[in-house]
CSV table of C-alpha atoms and ligand atoms in Angstrom, one decimal:
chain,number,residue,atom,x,y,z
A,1,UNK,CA,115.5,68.9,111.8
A,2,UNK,CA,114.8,67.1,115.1
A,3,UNK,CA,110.5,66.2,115.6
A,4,UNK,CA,108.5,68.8,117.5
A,5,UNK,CA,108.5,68.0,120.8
A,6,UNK,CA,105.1,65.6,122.3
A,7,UNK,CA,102.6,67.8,124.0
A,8,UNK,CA,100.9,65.1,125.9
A,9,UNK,CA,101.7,62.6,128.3
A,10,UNK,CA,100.1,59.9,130.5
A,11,UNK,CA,100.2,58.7,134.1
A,12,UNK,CA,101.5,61.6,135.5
A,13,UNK,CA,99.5,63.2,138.7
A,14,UNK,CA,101.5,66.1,139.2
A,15,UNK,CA,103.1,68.7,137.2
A,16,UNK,CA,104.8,71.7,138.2
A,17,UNK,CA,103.0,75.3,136.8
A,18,UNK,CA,104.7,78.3,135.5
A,19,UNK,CA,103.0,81.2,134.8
A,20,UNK,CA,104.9,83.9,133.4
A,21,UNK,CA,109.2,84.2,132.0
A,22,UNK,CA,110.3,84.7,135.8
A,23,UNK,CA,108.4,80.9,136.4
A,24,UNK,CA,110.0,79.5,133.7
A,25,UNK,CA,113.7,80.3,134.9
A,26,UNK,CA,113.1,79.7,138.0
A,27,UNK,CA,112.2,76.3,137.2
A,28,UNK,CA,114.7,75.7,134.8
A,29,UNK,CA,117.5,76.6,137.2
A,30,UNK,CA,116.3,74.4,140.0
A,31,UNK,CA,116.1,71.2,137.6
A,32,UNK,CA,119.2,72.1,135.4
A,33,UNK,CA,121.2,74.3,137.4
A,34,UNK,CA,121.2,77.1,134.8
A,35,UNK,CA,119.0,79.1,132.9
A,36,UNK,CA,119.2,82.8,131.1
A,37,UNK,CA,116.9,85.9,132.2
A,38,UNK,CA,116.7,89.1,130.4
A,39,UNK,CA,117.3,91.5,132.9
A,40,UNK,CA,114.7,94.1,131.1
A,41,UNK,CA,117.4,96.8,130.9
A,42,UNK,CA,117.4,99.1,127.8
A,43,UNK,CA,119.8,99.9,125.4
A,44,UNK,CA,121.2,102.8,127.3
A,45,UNK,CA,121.5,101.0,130.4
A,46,UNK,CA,123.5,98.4,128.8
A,47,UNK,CA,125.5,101.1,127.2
A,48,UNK,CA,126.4,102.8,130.7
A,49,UNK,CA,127.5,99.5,132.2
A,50,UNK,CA,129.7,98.8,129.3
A,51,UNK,CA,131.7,102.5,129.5
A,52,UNK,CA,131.4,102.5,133.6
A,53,UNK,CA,133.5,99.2,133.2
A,54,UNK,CA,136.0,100.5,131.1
A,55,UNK,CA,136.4,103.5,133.5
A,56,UNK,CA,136.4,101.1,136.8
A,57,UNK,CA,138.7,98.7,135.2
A,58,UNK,CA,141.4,101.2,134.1
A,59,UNK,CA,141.3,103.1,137.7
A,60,UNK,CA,140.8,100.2,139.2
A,61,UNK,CA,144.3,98.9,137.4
A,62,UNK,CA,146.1,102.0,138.2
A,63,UNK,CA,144.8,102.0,141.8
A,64,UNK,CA,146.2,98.9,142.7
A,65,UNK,CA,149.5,98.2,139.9
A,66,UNK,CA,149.1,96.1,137.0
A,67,UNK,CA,152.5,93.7,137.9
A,68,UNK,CA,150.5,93.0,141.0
A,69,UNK,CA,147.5,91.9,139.5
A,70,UNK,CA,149.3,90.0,137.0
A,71,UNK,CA,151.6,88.2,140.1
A,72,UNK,CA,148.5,87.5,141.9
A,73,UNK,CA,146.4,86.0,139.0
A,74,UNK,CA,143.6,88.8,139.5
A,75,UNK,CA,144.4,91.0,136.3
A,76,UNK,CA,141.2,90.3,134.5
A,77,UNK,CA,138.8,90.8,137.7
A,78,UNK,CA,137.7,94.1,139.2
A,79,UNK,CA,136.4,93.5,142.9
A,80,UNK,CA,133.4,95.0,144.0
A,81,UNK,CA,132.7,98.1,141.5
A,82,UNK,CA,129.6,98.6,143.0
A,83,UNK,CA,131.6,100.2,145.9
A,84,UNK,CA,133.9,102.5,143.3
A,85,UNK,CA,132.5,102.3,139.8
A,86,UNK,CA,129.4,104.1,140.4
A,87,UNK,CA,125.6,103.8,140.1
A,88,UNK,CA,125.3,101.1,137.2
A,89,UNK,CA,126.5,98.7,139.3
A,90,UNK,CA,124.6,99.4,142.4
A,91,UNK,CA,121.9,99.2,139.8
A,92,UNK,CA,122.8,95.7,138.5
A,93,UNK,CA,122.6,94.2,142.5
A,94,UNK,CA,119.2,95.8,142.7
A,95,UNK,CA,117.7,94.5,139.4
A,96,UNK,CA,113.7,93.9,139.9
A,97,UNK,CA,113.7,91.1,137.5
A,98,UNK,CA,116.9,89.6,139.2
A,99,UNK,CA,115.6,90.0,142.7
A,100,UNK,CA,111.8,88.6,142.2
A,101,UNK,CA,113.9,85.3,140.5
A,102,UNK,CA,116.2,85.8,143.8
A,103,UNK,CA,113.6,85.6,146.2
A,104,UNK,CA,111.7,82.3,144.7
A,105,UNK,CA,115.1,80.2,144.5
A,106,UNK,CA,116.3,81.2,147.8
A,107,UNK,CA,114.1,80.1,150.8
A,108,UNK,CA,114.2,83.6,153.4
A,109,UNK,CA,116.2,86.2,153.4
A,110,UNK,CA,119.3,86.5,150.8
A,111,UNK,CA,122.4,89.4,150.4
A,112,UNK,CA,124.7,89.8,147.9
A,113,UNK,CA,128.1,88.0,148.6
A,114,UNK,CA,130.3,89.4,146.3
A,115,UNK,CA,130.1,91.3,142.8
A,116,UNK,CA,133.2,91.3,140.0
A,117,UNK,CA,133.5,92.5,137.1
A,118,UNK,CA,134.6,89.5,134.7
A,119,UNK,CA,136.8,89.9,131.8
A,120,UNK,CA,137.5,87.0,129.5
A,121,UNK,CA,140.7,88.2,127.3
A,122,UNK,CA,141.1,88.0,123.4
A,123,UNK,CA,143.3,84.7,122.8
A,124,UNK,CA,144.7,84.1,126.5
A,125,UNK,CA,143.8,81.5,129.1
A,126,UNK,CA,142.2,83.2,132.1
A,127,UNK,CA,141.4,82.6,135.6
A,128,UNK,CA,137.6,81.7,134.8
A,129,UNK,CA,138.1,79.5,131.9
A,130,UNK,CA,139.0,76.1,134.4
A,131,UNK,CA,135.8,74.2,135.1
A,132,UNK,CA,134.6,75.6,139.2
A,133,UNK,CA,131.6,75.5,141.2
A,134,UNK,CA,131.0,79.5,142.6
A,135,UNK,CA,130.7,77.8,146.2
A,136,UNK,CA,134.3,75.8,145.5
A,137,UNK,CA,136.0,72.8,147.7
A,138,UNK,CA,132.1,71.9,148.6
A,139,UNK,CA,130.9,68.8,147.5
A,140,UNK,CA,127.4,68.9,149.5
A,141,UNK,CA,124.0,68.1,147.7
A,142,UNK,CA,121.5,70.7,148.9
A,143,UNK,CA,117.6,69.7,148.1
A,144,UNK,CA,117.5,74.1,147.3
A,145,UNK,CA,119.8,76.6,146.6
A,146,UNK,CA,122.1,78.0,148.9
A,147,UNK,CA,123.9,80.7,146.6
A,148,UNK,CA,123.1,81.5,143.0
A,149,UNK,CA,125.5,83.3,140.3
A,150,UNK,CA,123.8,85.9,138.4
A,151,UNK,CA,126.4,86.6,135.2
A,152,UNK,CA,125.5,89.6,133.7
A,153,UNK,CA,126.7,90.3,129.9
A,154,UNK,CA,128.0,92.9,129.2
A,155,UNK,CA,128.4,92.2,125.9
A,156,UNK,CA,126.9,89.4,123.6
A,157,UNK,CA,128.2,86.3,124.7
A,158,UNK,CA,129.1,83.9,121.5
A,159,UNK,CA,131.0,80.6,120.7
A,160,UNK,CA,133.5,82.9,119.0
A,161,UNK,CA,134.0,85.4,121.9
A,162,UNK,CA,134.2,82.3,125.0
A,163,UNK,CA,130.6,82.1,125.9
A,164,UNK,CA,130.0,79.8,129.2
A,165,UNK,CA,130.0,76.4,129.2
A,166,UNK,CA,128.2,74.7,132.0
A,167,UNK,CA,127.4,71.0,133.1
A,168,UNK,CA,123.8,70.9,133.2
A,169,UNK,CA,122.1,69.3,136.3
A,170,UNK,CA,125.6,69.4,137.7
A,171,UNK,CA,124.6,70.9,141.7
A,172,UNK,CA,122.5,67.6,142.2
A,173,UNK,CA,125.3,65.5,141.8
A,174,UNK,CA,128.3,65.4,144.7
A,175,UNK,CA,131.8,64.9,142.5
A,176,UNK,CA,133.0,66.7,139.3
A,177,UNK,CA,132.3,63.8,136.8
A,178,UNK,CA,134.7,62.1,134.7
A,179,UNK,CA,136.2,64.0,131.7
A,180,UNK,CA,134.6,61.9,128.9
A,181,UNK,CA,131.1,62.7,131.1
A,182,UNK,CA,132.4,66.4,130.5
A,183,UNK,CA,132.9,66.3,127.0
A,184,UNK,CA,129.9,64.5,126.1
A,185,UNK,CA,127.5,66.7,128.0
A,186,UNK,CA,129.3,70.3,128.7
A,187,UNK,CA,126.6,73.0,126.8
A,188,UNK,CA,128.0,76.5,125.9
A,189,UNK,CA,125.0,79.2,126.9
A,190,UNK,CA,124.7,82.3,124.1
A,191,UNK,CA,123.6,85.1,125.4
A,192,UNK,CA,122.4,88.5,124.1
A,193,UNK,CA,124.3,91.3,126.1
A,194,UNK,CA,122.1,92.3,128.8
A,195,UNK,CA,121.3,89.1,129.8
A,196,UNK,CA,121.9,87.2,133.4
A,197,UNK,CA,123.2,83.6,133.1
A,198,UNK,CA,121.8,82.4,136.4
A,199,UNK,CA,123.9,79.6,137.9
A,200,UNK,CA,122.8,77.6,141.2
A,201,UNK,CA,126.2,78.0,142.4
A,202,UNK,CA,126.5,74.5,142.8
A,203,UNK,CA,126.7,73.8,139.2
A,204,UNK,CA,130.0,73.2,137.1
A,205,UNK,CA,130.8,76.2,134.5
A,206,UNK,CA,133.9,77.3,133.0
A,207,UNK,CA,134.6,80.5,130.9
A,208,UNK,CA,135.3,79.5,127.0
A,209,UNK,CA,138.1,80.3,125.0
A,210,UNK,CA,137.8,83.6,123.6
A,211,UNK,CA,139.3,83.5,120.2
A,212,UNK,CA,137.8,86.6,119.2
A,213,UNK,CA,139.9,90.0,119.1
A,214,UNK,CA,137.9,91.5,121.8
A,215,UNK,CA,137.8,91.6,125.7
A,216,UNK,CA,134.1,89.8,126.6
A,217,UNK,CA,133.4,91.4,129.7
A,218,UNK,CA,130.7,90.2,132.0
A,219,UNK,CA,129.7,91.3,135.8
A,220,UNK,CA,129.4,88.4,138.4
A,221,UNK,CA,127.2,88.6,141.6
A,222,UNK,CA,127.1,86.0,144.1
A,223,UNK,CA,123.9,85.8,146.5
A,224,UNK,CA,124.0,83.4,149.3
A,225,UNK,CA,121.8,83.3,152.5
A,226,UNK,CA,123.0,85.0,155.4
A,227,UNK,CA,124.9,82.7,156.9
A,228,UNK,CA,127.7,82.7,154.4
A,229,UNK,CA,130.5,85.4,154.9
A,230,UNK,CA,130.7,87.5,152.3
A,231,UNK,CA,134.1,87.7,149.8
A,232,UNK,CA,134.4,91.5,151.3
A,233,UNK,CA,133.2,92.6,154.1
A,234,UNK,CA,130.6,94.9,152.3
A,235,UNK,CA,128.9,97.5,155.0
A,236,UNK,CA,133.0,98.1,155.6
A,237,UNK,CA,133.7,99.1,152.5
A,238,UNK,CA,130.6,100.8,151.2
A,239,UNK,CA,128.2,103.1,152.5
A,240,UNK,CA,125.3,102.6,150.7
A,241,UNK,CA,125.1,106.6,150.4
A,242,UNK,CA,121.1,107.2,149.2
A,243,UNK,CA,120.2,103.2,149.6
A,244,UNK,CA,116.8,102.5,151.4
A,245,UNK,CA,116.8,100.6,154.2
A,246,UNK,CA,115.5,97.2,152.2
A,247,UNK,CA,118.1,98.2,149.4
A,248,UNK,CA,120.8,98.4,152.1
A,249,UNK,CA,119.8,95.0,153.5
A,250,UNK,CA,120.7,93.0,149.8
A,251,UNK,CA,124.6,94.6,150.8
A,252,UNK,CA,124.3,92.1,154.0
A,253,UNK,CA,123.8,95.5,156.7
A,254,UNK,CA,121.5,93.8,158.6
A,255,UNK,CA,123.6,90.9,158.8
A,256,UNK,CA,127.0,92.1,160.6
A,257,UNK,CA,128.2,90.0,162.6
A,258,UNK,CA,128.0,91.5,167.0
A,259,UNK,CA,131.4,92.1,168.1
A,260,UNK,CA,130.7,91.2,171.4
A,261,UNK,CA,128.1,89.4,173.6
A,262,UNK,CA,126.8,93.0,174.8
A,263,UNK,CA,126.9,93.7,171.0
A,264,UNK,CA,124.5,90.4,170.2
A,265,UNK,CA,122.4,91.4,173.0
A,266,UNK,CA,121.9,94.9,171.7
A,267,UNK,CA,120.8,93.4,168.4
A,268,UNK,CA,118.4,91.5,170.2
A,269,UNK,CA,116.7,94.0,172.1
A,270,UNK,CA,116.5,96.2,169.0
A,271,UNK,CA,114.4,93.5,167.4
A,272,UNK,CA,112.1,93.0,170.2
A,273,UNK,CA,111.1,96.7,170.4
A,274,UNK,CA,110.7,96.6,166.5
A,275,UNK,CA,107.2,94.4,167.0
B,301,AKG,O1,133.5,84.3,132.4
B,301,AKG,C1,132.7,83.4,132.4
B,301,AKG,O2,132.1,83.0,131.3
B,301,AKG,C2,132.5,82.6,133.6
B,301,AKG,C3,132.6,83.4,134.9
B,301,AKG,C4,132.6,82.6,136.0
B,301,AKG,O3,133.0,81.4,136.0
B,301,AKG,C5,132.2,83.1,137.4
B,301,AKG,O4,131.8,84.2,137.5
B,301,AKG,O5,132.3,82.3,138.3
């Protein structure tokens, strides 16, 4: 058994303050790069997620041909069920919890980039389980995040069934380290179903090996500022039927990009009759 950790310390004149869970993971994933949040959903929530995935994915599979998927590597990823799979998922881009978090990592305004429903198979390599940053080919330190990965579990995530591994403190640094660096200091993160593994996207993770006998699904969301384009053009491809106008906004509608410069100048006027 490892020694209870020291209490008290000595020259220090500052020292960072949480008050509350939300504080807490918010501070871990700024200094680590990681950290796990309960999202506060209940037992029948979870439960609706789980059967609206199984519905998405097997529509979603006859929708667009399973040889396809399979050619193109994108068999074990539904894009975007928010826009097709129903209210569970719309739910899971507007979680309080998630959104309060959200709005103390990322300075301003942030919209969701892209959601996915993750599946890591029973005993078969798949497209997650390679080491990747979310934001990949950059190579950028950024002194806050620009994009974080909320990873919502679906079900219990467990050494057995492939659980994340992820290379703490990893964003801060510019190059993927070395691979004895990677197999001295890679951590797999447990987590209960119903959880978000929050990832500055920045940070190294890979999906484990899932040598269990059963599919561990999961449900990625990607929120960047702004100025990042998102995977899907989303106020294209979704309404946003019933949304508020602040609900609407997380899908990017304020954000559209002005087709012309008449367009951008429209947008401009709009906002100076707004104050
Ligand atoms: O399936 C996992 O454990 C990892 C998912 C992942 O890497 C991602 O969403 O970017």
């Amino acid at each position: 058994m490892p020694n209870d950790v020291p209490r008290d310390f000595y020259g220090v004149l500052e020292q960072s303050k949480v008050d509350n869970t939300l504080d807490e993971v918010v501070e871990q994933v700024r200094s680590l790069g990681y950290a796990v949040l309960d999202s506060g959903c209940s037992l029948s929530q979870i439960q609706d997620v789980s059967d609206e995935f199984d519905r998405t994915l097997k529509r979603y599979i006859e929708t667009y041909g399973e040889s396809r998927l399979r050619a193109i590597n994108e068999i074990y990823t539904i894009r975007s069920p928010f826009a097709h799979g129903g209210r569970p998922f719309i739910d899971l881009v507007l979680n309080t919890r998630l959104l309060s978090v959200l709005g103390c990592l990322i300075s301003g305004k942030f919209i969701l980039n892209q959601q996915n429903g993750v599946i890591n198979p029973p005993q078969e390599i798949y497209n997650q389980g390679a080491w990747h940053r979310d934001l990949p080919y950059q190579h950028f330190i950024s002194s806050r995040p620009l994009a974080i990965n909320a990873l919502f579990c679906v079900d219990d995530f467990t050494f057995d069934n492939g659980a994340t591994f992820v290379l703490p403190a990893s964003h801060k640094s510019e190059a993927f380290p070395s691979e004895s660096y990677v197999s001295r200091n890679a951590v797999q993160i447990e987590a209960k179903a119903g959880s978000f593994i929050l990832l500055d996207c920045m940070l190294f993770h890979a999906g484990g090996y899932n040598n269990s006998h059963l599919a561990r699904r999961a449900v990625n969301h990607v929120y960047t500022i702004p100025f990042f384009k998102q995977q899907i053009n989303i106020p294209r491809s979704f309404e946003g039927v019933g949304l508020s106008l602040e609900e609407k906004n997380i899908f990017g509608f304020d954000y559209v990009e002005p087709c012309s410069i008449l367009d951008y100048l429209s947008t401009r006027d709009a906002k100076s009759t707004k104050c």
